[in-house]
């Protein structure tokens, strides 16, 4: 089994930024709602207060005006002259608190304060309403930017039919005091908005802290779980939605931990099974190999069919032996039982020795600079070279080139061929165990003899990783496949001298 360890790289997530964003949105929402509520309440309160103040002032002015005009008109004779009309206007003005009064009778007109330009504040609509009306009238007007209340009433005879006398009385009430009162009220309410909003923000922060504390704990537990700590849990308190979420998280973590333990147990059993089977096969395979070797040596003395069968048995026995050895090697890698016996080594000599051991010296072009030394395990480098070059010879086309180079703190070993190259879908899986890129590659990576076990590239990559290096597969610049081994260029102190 080849399963990715859940304790691998953990995702980096901005949980603090996420929680901060939630807190900010919650606080902003509460503050905006509080602000809208305060502004709405202020507007409604201002409207009602303004209406009440103006209504009270208006009713008081109308009642005083009606009573005073009625009292003064009882002793007033018509038709009046200009002097009596002026006295009437003055008495009415004195009776209603000194408000400006205008009295009209046909073509005559008198004002209690002629210098106040009172008549300019009386609109045509107001004059018409008083002329045709039966009782006291009022109208709020703006004159030179200031508010005024214009009062008007016709004076009727006290006889039974209450016919019109032709006398019309107007009064001008100043509303600036009422305007200032309502403005002061508005300023007071506006001043109170800031504390309300501030209090709402504080309450929102407290609420956000209460609500988001479990979310923050759940976020930390999730990150720990993603990092591989399958024992991470959160405490559950209460019976609300957050408690249900925490409970669900714990149940999920329990199931994941149980599943992980089961998978690990199955993987361990599978590794032991492969190792045990490989170990048990070694003894009978050794006997089979000896018999196959004897048959191959005597193949020339056998009939043609028997000779062909003997050679086939020998080749397949050798491949099976190689497969068993590779399985045992992979098992050691999976069990973390491999050890690196590193020593300072001349890499060029190691590559030449590997090629010569397999009889590939004349089939491979090499570019191997002298004096390039690194601290490596010579046997494992030999395995890597054998697999990469063997792959190129079997699946590629000549010429096969091996190039050794260094750059900075790394040394690279490139193996290139001029064959068809790797299909795009095979580049990411060429190092998988037993992966077959196409029908022509049924043997996978090659072993020393050119026969594939299907595990060669996987073992080569594991050996490279054991050296803190890697192997990359790509298309060559002139066609074919290009495999590049990258190793850190580490040296001993003696080598550095």
Short mmCIF file of C-alpha atoms in Angstrom, two decimals:
data_model
loop_
_atom_site.label_atom_id
_atom_site.label_comp_id
_atom_site.label_asym_id
_atom_site.label_seq_id
_atom_site.Cartn_x
_atom_site.Cartn_y
_atom_site.Cartn_z
CA UNK A 1 0.00 0.00 0.00
CA UNK A 2 1.16 3.50 -0.79
CA UNK A 3 -0.94 5.96 1.18
CA UNK A 4 -0.24 9.57 1.95
CA UNK A 5 0.32 10.20 5.65
CA UNK A 6 -2.30 12.58 7.02
CA UNK A 7 0.41 14.08 9.17
CA UNK A 8 2.01 15.58 6.09
CA UNK A 9 2.05 19.22 5.18
CA UNK A 10 -0.77 21.05 6.94
CA UNK A 11 -2.64 23.76 5.09
CA UNK A 12 -1.87 27.29 6.17
CA UNK A 13 -5.13 29.03 6.82
CA UNK A 14 -5.82 32.52 8.11
CA UNK A 15 -8.15 31.52 10.96
CA UNK A 16 -7.25 34.65 12.92
CA UNK A 17 -8.08 36.82 9.92
CA UNK A 18 -11.31 34.87 9.36
CA UNK A 19 -12.41 35.29 12.98
CA UNK A 20 -11.45 38.97 12.82
CA UNK A 21 -13.54 39.36 9.69
CA UNK A 22 -16.55 37.73 11.36
CA UNK A 23 -16.17 39.92 14.44
CA UNK A 24 -15.85 43.04 12.31
CA UNK A 25 -18.92 42.21 10.25
CA UNK A 26 -20.95 41.45 13.37
CA UNK A 27 -19.91 44.68 15.10
CA UNK A 28 -20.51 46.75 11.97
CA UNK A 29 -23.95 45.18 11.52
CA UNK A 30 -24.98 45.91 15.10
CA UNK A 31 -23.60 49.46 14.97
CA UNK A 32 -25.33 50.16 11.66
CA UNK A 33 -28.64 48.84 13.01
CA UNK A 34 -28.22 50.91 16.17
CA UNK A 35 -27.33 53.99 14.13
CA UNK A 36 -30.31 53.58 11.83
CA UNK A 37 -32.58 53.03 14.83
CA UNK A 38 -31.19 56.07 16.63
CA UNK A 39 -31.49 58.29 13.55
CA UNK A 40 -35.03 57.05 12.88
CA UNK A 41 -36.05 57.60 16.48
CA UNK A 42 -34.45 61.03 16.41
CA UNK A 43 -36.27 62.00 13.25
CA UNK A 44 -39.61 60.79 14.59
CA UNK A 45 -39.06 62.46 17.95
CA UNK A 46 -38.06 65.71 16.28
CA UNK A 47 -41.08 65.65 14.02
CA UNK A 48 -43.49 64.93 16.87
CA UNK A 49 -41.85 67.46 19.19
CA UNK A 50 -41.82 70.16 16.50
CA UNK A 51 -45.46 69.48 15.68
CA UNK A 52 -46.44 69.58 19.34
CA UNK A 53 -44.58 72.83 20.02
CA UNK A 54 -45.95 74.55 16.96
CA UNK A 55 -49.46 73.23 17.61
CA UNK A 56 -49.39 74.48 21.19
CA UNK A 57 -48.11 77.90 20.18
CA UNK A 58 -50.57 78.04 17.31
CA UNK A 59 -53.59 77.10 19.45
CA UNK A 60 -52.64 79.56 22.17
CA UNK A 61 -52.15 82.38 19.65
CA UNK A 62 -55.44 81.64 17.85
CA UNK A 63 -57.45 81.50 21.10
CA UNK A 64 -55.92 84.72 22.47
CA UNK A 65 -56.38 86.44 19.13
CA UNK A 66 -60.05 85.40 18.80
CA UNK A 67 -60.92 86.40 22.36
CA UNK A 68 -59.17 89.76 22.16
CA UNK A 69 -60.68 90.69 18.81
CA UNK A 70 -64.14 89.72 20.08
CA UNK A 71 -63.72 91.81 23.22
CA UNK A 72 -62.50 94.90 21.39
CA UNK A 73 -65.01 94.60 18.53
CA UNK A 74 -67.97 94.67 20.95
CA UNK A 75 -67.47 98.43 21.56
CA UNK A 76 -66.25 99.31 18.08
CA UNK A 77 -68.46 101.38 15.82
CA UNK A 78 -68.56 101.03 12.05
CA UNK A 79 -67.92 102.61 9.73
CA UNK A 80 -64.65 103.65 11.44
CA UNK A 81 -62.28 106.43 10.57
CA UNK A 82 -58.51 106.07 10.31
CA UNK A 83 -57.92 107.17 13.90
CA UNK A 84 -60.39 104.75 15.46
CA UNK A 85 -59.03 101.98 13.26
CA UNK A 86 -55.51 102.65 14.51
CA UNK A 87 -56.68 102.67 18.16
CA UNK A 88 -58.47 99.36 17.59
CA UNK A 89 -55.28 97.83 16.15
CA UNK A 90 -53.23 99.09 19.10
CA UNK A 91 -55.67 97.73 21.72
CA UNK A 92 -55.77 94.30 20.05
CA UNK A 93 -51.96 94.24 19.88
CA UNK A 94 -51.67 95.11 23.57
CA UNK A 95 -54.13 92.37 24.45
CA UNK A 96 -52.21 89.60 22.66
CA UNK A 97 -48.76 90.31 23.96
CA UNK A 98 -47.61 93.04 21.58
CA UNK A 99 -47.93 91.10 18.40
CA UNK A 100 -48.11 93.12 15.21
CA UNK A 101 -51.74 93.71 14.22
CA UNK A 102 -53.22 94.98 10.96
CA UNK A 103 -56.87 96.07 10.70
CA UNK A 104 -58.58 96.63 7.37
CA UNK A 105 -61.96 98.15 6.60
CA UNK A 106 -62.74 98.54 2.95
CA UNK A 107 -60.08 100.99 1.70
CA UNK A 108 -58.80 101.89 5.17
CA UNK A 109 -55.89 100.04 6.81
CA UNK A 110 -54.13 100.51 10.13
CA UNK A 111 -51.20 98.71 11.77
CA UNK A 112 -50.15 98.60 15.40
CA UNK A 113 -46.50 98.90 14.30
CA UNK A 114 -46.33 100.66 10.93
CA UNK A 115 -42.54 100.41 10.81
CA UNK A 116 -42.61 96.57 10.98
CA UNK A 117 -43.86 96.14 7.42
CA UNK A 118 -46.49 93.79 8.78
CA UNK A 119 -48.74 93.70 5.74
CA UNK A 120 -45.94 92.22 3.59
CA UNK A 121 -46.18 89.02 5.60
CA UNK A 122 -49.88 88.51 4.87
CA UNK A 123 -50.29 86.42 1.75
CA UNK A 124 -52.98 86.82 -0.87
CA UNK A 125 -54.37 83.42 0.04
CA UNK A 126 -54.71 84.48 3.66
CA UNK A 127 -56.51 87.72 2.73
CA UNK A 128 -58.92 85.83 0.50
CA UNK A 129 -59.64 83.19 3.15
CA UNK A 130 -60.43 85.85 5.78
CA UNK A 131 -62.57 87.83 3.38
CA UNK A 132 -64.70 84.81 2.51
CA UNK A 133 -64.45 82.89 5.79
CA UNK A 134 -66.55 82.85 8.95
CA UNK A 135 -63.97 82.36 11.71
CA UNK A 136 -60.37 82.71 12.71
CA UNK A 137 -57.78 81.55 10.18
CA UNK A 138 -54.03 80.93 10.52
CA UNK A 139 -51.11 80.30 8.16
CA UNK A 140 -47.42 79.62 8.82
CA UNK A 141 -45.15 81.63 6.50
CA UNK A 142 -41.45 82.29 5.98
CA UNK A 143 -40.47 85.94 5.65
CA UNK A 144 -36.88 86.89 5.10
CA UNK A 145 -35.86 83.43 6.27
CA UNK A 146 -37.72 83.63 9.56
CA UNK A 147 -40.88 81.69 10.58
CA UNK A 148 -44.10 83.53 11.43
CA UNK A 149 -47.71 82.59 12.19
CA UNK A 150 -50.25 84.83 10.41
CA UNK A 151 -53.67 85.01 12.12
CA UNK A 152 -56.77 86.51 10.56
CA UNK A 153 -60.46 86.78 11.26
CA UNK A 154 -63.43 88.73 9.93
CA UNK A 155 -65.47 90.78 12.47
CA UNK A 156 -69.20 90.15 12.30
CA UNK A 157 -72.15 92.02 13.82
CA UNK A 158 -73.57 90.68 17.03
CA UNK A 159 -77.13 90.59 15.65
CA UNK A 160 -78.96 87.41 14.87
CA UNK A 161 -77.71 86.85 11.33
CA UNK A 162 -74.10 87.73 12.24
CA UNK A 163 -73.54 89.47 8.95
CA UNK A 164 -70.12 90.67 7.91
CA UNK A 165 -69.16 94.11 9.19
CA UNK A 166 -66.40 94.54 6.57
CA UNK A 167 -63.79 94.76 9.33
CA UNK A 168 -60.84 92.34 8.95
CA UNK A 169 -58.18 91.85 11.63
CA UNK A 170 -54.74 90.23 11.09
CA UNK A 171 -52.01 89.45 13.62
CA UNK A 172 -48.39 88.30 13.11
CA UNK A 173 -46.97 85.91 15.73
CA UNK A 174 -43.20 85.35 15.77
CA UNK A 175 -42.30 81.59 15.76
CA UNK A 176 -38.53 82.00 16.12
CA UNK A 177 -38.62 81.00 19.80
CA UNK A 178 -40.43 77.78 18.95
CA UNK A 179 -37.99 77.13 16.12
CA UNK A 180 -35.05 77.60 18.49
CA UNK A 181 -36.65 75.25 21.04
CA UNK A 182 -37.10 72.48 18.49
CA UNK A 183 -33.57 73.05 17.15
CA UNK A 184 -32.17 72.75 20.69
CA UNK A 185 -34.14 69.54 21.12
CA UNK A 186 -32.70 68.20 17.86
CA UNK A 187 -29.16 69.09 18.96
CA UNK A 188 -29.69 67.28 22.26
CA UNK A 189 -30.94 64.16 20.51
CA UNK A 190 -28.05 64.29 18.02
CA UNK A 191 -25.60 64.54 20.89
CA UNK A 192 -27.14 61.43 22.39
CA UNK A 193 -26.64 59.40 19.21
CA UNK A 194 -22.86 59.07 19.71
CA UNK A 195 -23.12 57.43 23.17
CA UNK A 196 -25.86 55.14 21.88
CA UNK A 197 -23.72 54.02 18.94
CA UNK A 198 -20.67 53.61 21.19
CA UNK A 199 -22.70 51.55 23.65
CA UNK A 200 -24.01 49.42 20.76
CA UNK A 201 -20.43 48.84 19.56
CA UNK A 202 -19.32 47.75 23.04
CA UNK A 203 -22.28 45.41 23.38
CA UNK A 204 -21.60 44.06 19.87
CA UNK A 205 -17.97 43.38 20.78
CA UNK A 206 -19.06 41.52 23.91
CA UNK A 207 -21.63 39.55 21.94
CA UNK A 208 -19.10 38.81 19.20
CA UNK A 209 -16.59 37.60 21.75
CA UNK A 210 -19.19 35.32 23.31
CA UNK A 211 -20.34 33.96 19.95
CA UNK A 212 -16.95 33.70 18.26
CA UNK A 213 -14.99 32.16 21.13
CA UNK A 214 -16.33 28.67 20.34
CA UNK A 215 -15.75 29.33 16.65
CA UNK A 216 -12.13 30.28 17.36
CA UNK A 217 -11.59 27.14 19.40
CA UNK A 218 -13.16 25.08 16.65
CA UNK A 219 -10.87 26.74 14.09
CA UNK A 220 -7.76 25.91 16.12
CA UNK A 221 -8.92 22.34 16.56
CA UNK A 222 -9.55 22.06 12.81
CA UNK A 223 -6.04 23.30 12.01
CA UNK A 224 -4.56 20.83 14.49
CA UNK A 225 -6.59 18.06 12.90
CA UNK A 226 -5.41 19.11 9.43
CA UNK A 227 -1.81 19.11 10.71
CA UNK A 228 -2.19 15.47 11.74
CA UNK A 229 -3.22 15.73 15.38
CA UNK A 230 -6.15 13.35 15.13
CA UNK A 231 -6.68 13.55 18.89
CA UNK A 232 -7.70 17.21 18.68
CA UNK A 233 -11.15 17.85 20.20
CA UNK A 234 -13.24 20.83 21.36
CA UNK A 235 -15.21 21.11 24.58
CA UNK A 236 -18.99 21.08 24.21
CA UNK A 237 -21.14 23.30 26.43
CA UNK A 238 -24.78 24.23 26.04
CA UNK A 239 -27.40 23.07 23.61
CA UNK A 240 -27.33 25.76 20.92
CA UNK A 241 -26.21 25.55 17.29
CA UNK A 242 -22.54 26.13 18.18
CA UNK A 243 -22.69 23.26 20.66
CA UNK A 244 -24.18 21.05 17.95
CA UNK A 245 -21.38 22.10 15.60
CA UNK A 246 -18.71 21.27 18.19
CA UNK A 247 -20.36 17.94 18.89
CA UNK A 248 -20.44 17.12 15.18
CA UNK A 249 -16.76 18.06 14.85
CA UNK A 250 -15.81 15.74 17.70
CA UNK A 251 -17.80 12.90 16.17
CA UNK A 252 -16.12 13.49 12.80
CA UNK A 253 -12.69 13.56 14.44
CA UNK A 254 -13.47 10.32 16.28
CA UNK A 255 -14.47 8.63 13.03
CA UNK A 256 -11.39 9.97 11.25
CA UNK A 257 -9.08 8.82 14.02
CA UNK A 258 -10.65 5.35 14.01
CA UNK A 259 -10.41 5.17 10.22
CA UNK A 260 -6.78 6.31 10.30
CA UNK A 261 -5.91 3.73 12.92
CA UNK A 262 -7.59 1.02 10.87
CA UNK A 263 -5.82 2.07 7.69
CA UNK A 264 -2.47 2.20 9.45
CA UNK A 265 -3.03 -1.25 10.84
CA UNK A 266 -3.98 -2.56 7.40
CA UNK A 267 -0.95 -0.87 5.87
CA UNK A 268 1.35 -2.35 8.50
CA UNK A 269 -0.14 -5.79 7.87
CA UNK A 270 0.32 -5.36 4.13
CA UNK A 271 3.96 -4.34 4.60
CA UNK A 272 4.59 -7.29 6.86
CA UNK A 273 2.89 -9.57 4.38
CA UNK A 274 5.03 -8.33 1.49
CA UNK A 275 8.19 -8.57 3.58
CA UNK A 276 7.31 -12.06 4.83
CA UNK A 277 6.39 -13.33 1.38
CA UNK A 278 9.55 -11.89 -0.14
CA UNK A 279 11.65 -13.42 2.62
CA UNK A 280 10.00 -16.82 2.25
CA UNK A 281 10.51 -16.74 -1.51
CA UNK A 282 14.23 -16.12 -1.29
CA UNK A 283 15.17 -19.73 -0.36
CA UNK A 284 13.16 -21.49 -3.10
CA UNK A 285 14.20 -18.83 -5.58
CA UNK A 286 17.86 -19.42 -4.74
CA UNK A 287 17.38 -23.10 -5.54
CA UNK A 288 15.46 -22.27 -8.72
CA UNK A 289 18.19 -19.86 -9.76
CA UNK A 290 20.88 -22.54 -9.39
CA UNK A 291 18.82 -25.01 -11.41
CA UNK A 292 18.10 -22.38 -14.07
CA UNK A 293 21.80 -21.50 -14.24
CA UNK A 294 22.71 -25.15 -14.82
CA UNK A 295 20.04 -25.46 -17.51
CA UNK A 296 21.27 -22.30 -19.25
CA UNK A 297 24.85 -23.52 -19.20
CA UNK A 298 23.80 -26.81 -20.84
CA UNK A 299 21.26 -25.19 -23.18
CA UNK A 300 23.57 -25.60 -26.20
CA UNK A 301 23.52 -29.38 -25.73
CA UNK A 302 19.71 -29.54 -25.55
CA UNK A 303 17.23 -29.70 -28.41
CA UNK A 304 16.12 -26.32 -29.76
CA UNK A 305 12.76 -26.25 -27.96
CA UNK A 306 14.28 -27.42 -24.70
CA UNK A 307 17.11 -24.89 -25.02
CA UNK A 308 14.62 -22.08 -25.63
CA UNK A 309 12.58 -23.19 -22.62
CA UNK A 310 15.70 -23.40 -20.45
CA UNK A 311 16.76 -19.86 -21.37
CA UNK A 312 13.21 -18.57 -20.76
CA UNK A 313 13.11 -20.21 -17.36
CA UNK A 314 16.47 -18.71 -16.50
CA UNK A 315 15.43 -15.22 -17.59
CA UNK A 316 12.09 -15.32 -15.76
CA UNK A 317 13.72 -16.77 -12.65
CA UNK A 318 16.24 -13.94 -12.66
CA UNK A 319 13.43 -11.39 -13.08
CA UNK A 320 11.46 -12.97 -10.25
CA UNK A 321 14.52 -12.86 -8.03
CA UNK A 322 14.98 -9.22 -8.87
CA UNK A 323 11.30 -8.51 -8.10
CA UNK A 324 11.60 -10.18 -4.72
CA UNK A 325 14.71 -8.16 -3.90
CA UNK A 326 12.95 -4.95 -4.99
CA UNK A 327 9.91 -5.78 -2.89
CA UNK A 328 12.10 -6.30 0.14
CA UNK A 329 13.90 -3.04 -0.56
CA UNK A 330 10.59 -1.13 -0.88
CA UNK A 331 9.40 -2.75 2.34
CA UNK A 332 12.50 -1.47 4.12
CA UNK A 333 11.82 2.04 2.81
CA UNK A 334 8.19 1.86 3.94
CA UNK A 335 9.23 0.63 7.37
CA UNK A 336 11.84 3.42 7.67
CA UNK A 337 14.46 0.72 8.20
CA UNK A 338 16.98 1.89 5.59
CA UNK A 339 20.26 3.48 6.59
CA UNK A 340 22.53 5.74 4.57
CA UNK A 341 26.17 4.66 4.62
CA UNK A 342 27.54 7.90 3.24
CA UNK A 343 31.15 8.68 2.57
CA UNK A 344 32.99 11.13 0.37
CA UNK A 345 32.89 9.64 -3.11
CA UNK A 346 34.19 10.53 -6.56
CA UNK A 347 30.93 10.68 -8.51
CA UNK A 348 32.51 10.28 -11.94
CA UNK A 349 34.27 7.06 -10.86
CA UNK A 350 31.01 5.78 -9.35
CA UNK A 351 29.08 6.35 -12.61
CA UNK A 352 31.83 4.73 -14.74
CA UNK A 353 31.98 1.71 -12.43
CA UNK A 354 28.20 1.28 -12.58
CA UNK A 355 28.18 1.38 -16.41
CA UNK A 356 31.17 -0.97 -16.67
CA UNK A 357 29.64 -3.48 -14.26
CA UNK A 358 26.64 -3.88 -16.55
CA UNK A 359 28.53 -3.75 -19.83
CA UNK A 360 27.03 -0.40 -20.90
CA UNK A 361 30.25 1.56 -21.33
CA UNK A 362 30.24 1.30 -25.12
CA UNK A 363 26.50 2.00 -25.38
CA UNK A 364 26.41 5.23 -23.39
CA UNK A 365 28.01 8.62 -24.00
CA UNK A 366 29.31 10.26 -20.85
CA UNK A 367 30.29 13.77 -19.82
CA UNK A 368 31.85 13.23 -16.42
CA UNK A 369 34.15 15.99 -15.09
CA UNK A 370 36.97 14.79 -12.90
CA UNK A 371 37.34 15.66 -9.25
CA UNK A 372 33.63 16.11 -8.52
CA UNK A 373 33.22 14.64 -5.05
CA UNK A 374 30.25 14.49 -2.67
CA UNK A 375 29.18 12.66 0.48
CA UNK A 376 26.89 9.87 -0.79
CA UNK A 377 26.12 6.21 -0.34
CA UNK A 378 28.01 4.66 -3.28
CA UNK A 379 25.82 1.54 -3.44
CA UNK A 380 22.60 3.55 -3.62
CA UNK A 381 24.01 5.89 -6.28
CA UNK A 382 24.87 2.76 -8.28
CA UNK A 383 21.23 1.59 -7.99
CA UNK A 384 19.98 4.99 -9.21
CA UNK A 385 22.37 5.04 -12.19
CA UNK A 386 21.49 1.44 -13.12
CA UNK A 387 17.77 2.16 -13.14
CA UNK A 388 17.91 5.47 -15.02
CA UNK A 389 20.39 4.30 -17.66
CA UNK A 390 18.65 0.94 -17.97
CA UNK A 391 15.36 2.72 -18.64
CA UNK A 392 16.95 4.89 -21.32
CA UNK A 393 18.55 1.89 -23.05
CA UNK A 394 15.39 -0.16 -23.01
CA UNK A 395 12.66 2.38 -23.75
CA UNK A 396 14.57 5.13 -25.53
CA UNK A 397 16.77 5.25 -28.58
CA UNK A 398 20.50 5.85 -28.96
CA UNK A 399 22.48 7.80 -28.27
CA UNK A 400 21.99 7.69 -24.49
CA UNK A 401 23.94 10.41 -22.72
CA UNK A 402 24.93 10.65 -19.04
CA UNK A 403 26.01 14.12 -17.89
CA UNK A 404 27.39 15.05 -14.49
CA UNK A 405 27.40 18.74 -13.51
CA UNK A 406 27.46 20.97 -10.46
CA UNK A 407 25.92 24.32 -9.68
CA UNK A 408 26.06 26.07 -6.32
CA UNK A 409 25.23 23.65 -3.54
CA UNK A 410 23.79 20.96 -5.84
CA UNK A 411 25.14 18.28 -8.15
CA UNK A 412 23.05 16.94 -11.03
CA UNK A 413 23.23 13.69 -12.97
CA UNK A 414 21.21 13.79 -16.21
CA UNK A 415 20.32 10.74 -18.30
CA UNK A 416 18.93 11.58 -21.75
CA UNK A 417 17.87 9.45 -24.70
CA UNK A 418 16.52 10.15 -28.19
CA UNK A 419 13.46 7.93 -28.09
CA UNK A 420 9.76 8.88 -28.22
CA UNK A 421 9.88 10.50 -24.79
CA UNK A 422 7.30 10.31 -22.04
CA UNK A 423 3.58 10.83 -22.70
CA UNK A 424 2.26 13.92 -20.84
CA UNK A 425 0.03 11.81 -18.60
CA UNK A 426 3.00 9.60 -17.61
CA UNK A 427 5.32 12.35 -16.32
CA UNK A 428 3.55 12.72 -13.02
CA UNK A 429 3.27 8.96 -12.43
CA UNK A 430 6.50 7.57 -13.85
CA UNK A 431 7.82 7.06 -10.30
CA UNK A 432 4.69 5.25 -9.10
CA UNK A 433 5.07 1.61 -8.16
CA UNK A 434 4.16 -0.79 -11.00
CA UNK A 435 2.90 2.09 -13.14
CA UNK A 436 2.75 1.20 -16.86
CA UNK A 437 2.98 4.22 -19.15
CA UNK A 438 1.82 2.22 -22.19
CA UNK A 439 1.60 -1.28 -23.55
CA UNK A 440 5.26 -1.21 -24.62
CA UNK A 441 6.37 -0.52 -21.04
CA UNK A 442 4.87 -3.49 -19.30
CA UNK A 443 8.12 -4.16 -17.42
CA UNK A 444 8.44 -0.65 -15.99
CA UNK A 445 11.89 0.31 -14.87
CA UNK A 446 14.82 -1.89 -15.77
CA UNK A 447 17.12 -3.80 -13.53
CA UNK A 448 20.78 -4.55 -14.04
CA UNK A 449 20.12 -7.09 -16.77
CA UNK A 450 17.67 -4.98 -18.68
CA UNK A 451 14.60 -6.80 -17.41
CA UNK A 452 12.01 -4.73 -15.53
CA UNK A 453 10.65 -5.33 -12.05
CA UNK A 454 8.20 -2.40 -12.12
CA UNK A 455 9.75 -0.90 -8.99
CA UNK A 456 13.06 0.44 -10.28
CA UNK A 457 12.11 4.11 -10.67
CA UNK A 458 10.28 4.08 -7.32
CA UNK A 459 13.38 2.65 -5.60
CA UNK A 460 15.61 5.17 -7.41
CA UNK A 461 13.46 8.05 -6.17
CA UNK A 462 13.47 6.71 -2.59
CA UNK A 463 17.28 6.48 -2.71
CA UNK A 464 17.48 10.04 -3.99
CA UNK A 465 15.21 11.26 -1.18
CA UNK A 466 17.37 9.38 1.30
CA UNK A 467 20.18 11.70 0.16
CA UNK A 468 17.85 14.75 0.59
CA UNK A 469 17.64 14.93 -3.21
CA UNK A 470 15.10 14.19 -5.90
CA UNK A 471 14.64 12.90 -9.44
CA UNK A 472 12.74 14.82 -12.11
CA UNK A 473 11.36 13.48 -15.39
CA UNK A 474 10.86 15.70 -18.46
CA UNK A 475 11.21 15.82 -22.21
CA UNK A 476 14.74 16.37 -23.49
CA UNK A 477 15.60 19.55 -25.43
CA UNK A 478 16.17 17.45 -28.60
CA UNK A 479 13.44 14.90 -28.02
CA UNK A 480 13.40 11.77 -25.93
CA UNK A 481 13.13 11.50 -22.17
CA UNK A 482 15.34 13.34 -19.68
CA UNK A 483 15.74 12.10 -16.10
CA UNK A 484 17.67 14.41 -13.75
CA UNK A 485 19.02 13.38 -10.36
CA UNK A 486 19.62 16.33 -8.00
CA UNK A 487 21.72 15.81 -4.86
CA UNK A 488 23.06 18.30 -2.30
CA UNK A 489 26.79 18.78 -2.73
CA UNK A 490 27.85 17.95 0.82
CA UNK A 491 31.51 17.34 1.64
CA UNK A 492 33.47 16.30 4.68
CA UNK A 493 35.95 18.70 6.28
CA UNK A 494 38.83 16.57 4.93
CA UNK A 495 37.35 16.76 1.45
CA UNK A 496 37.05 20.51 1.73
CA UNK A 497 40.73 20.78 2.51
#
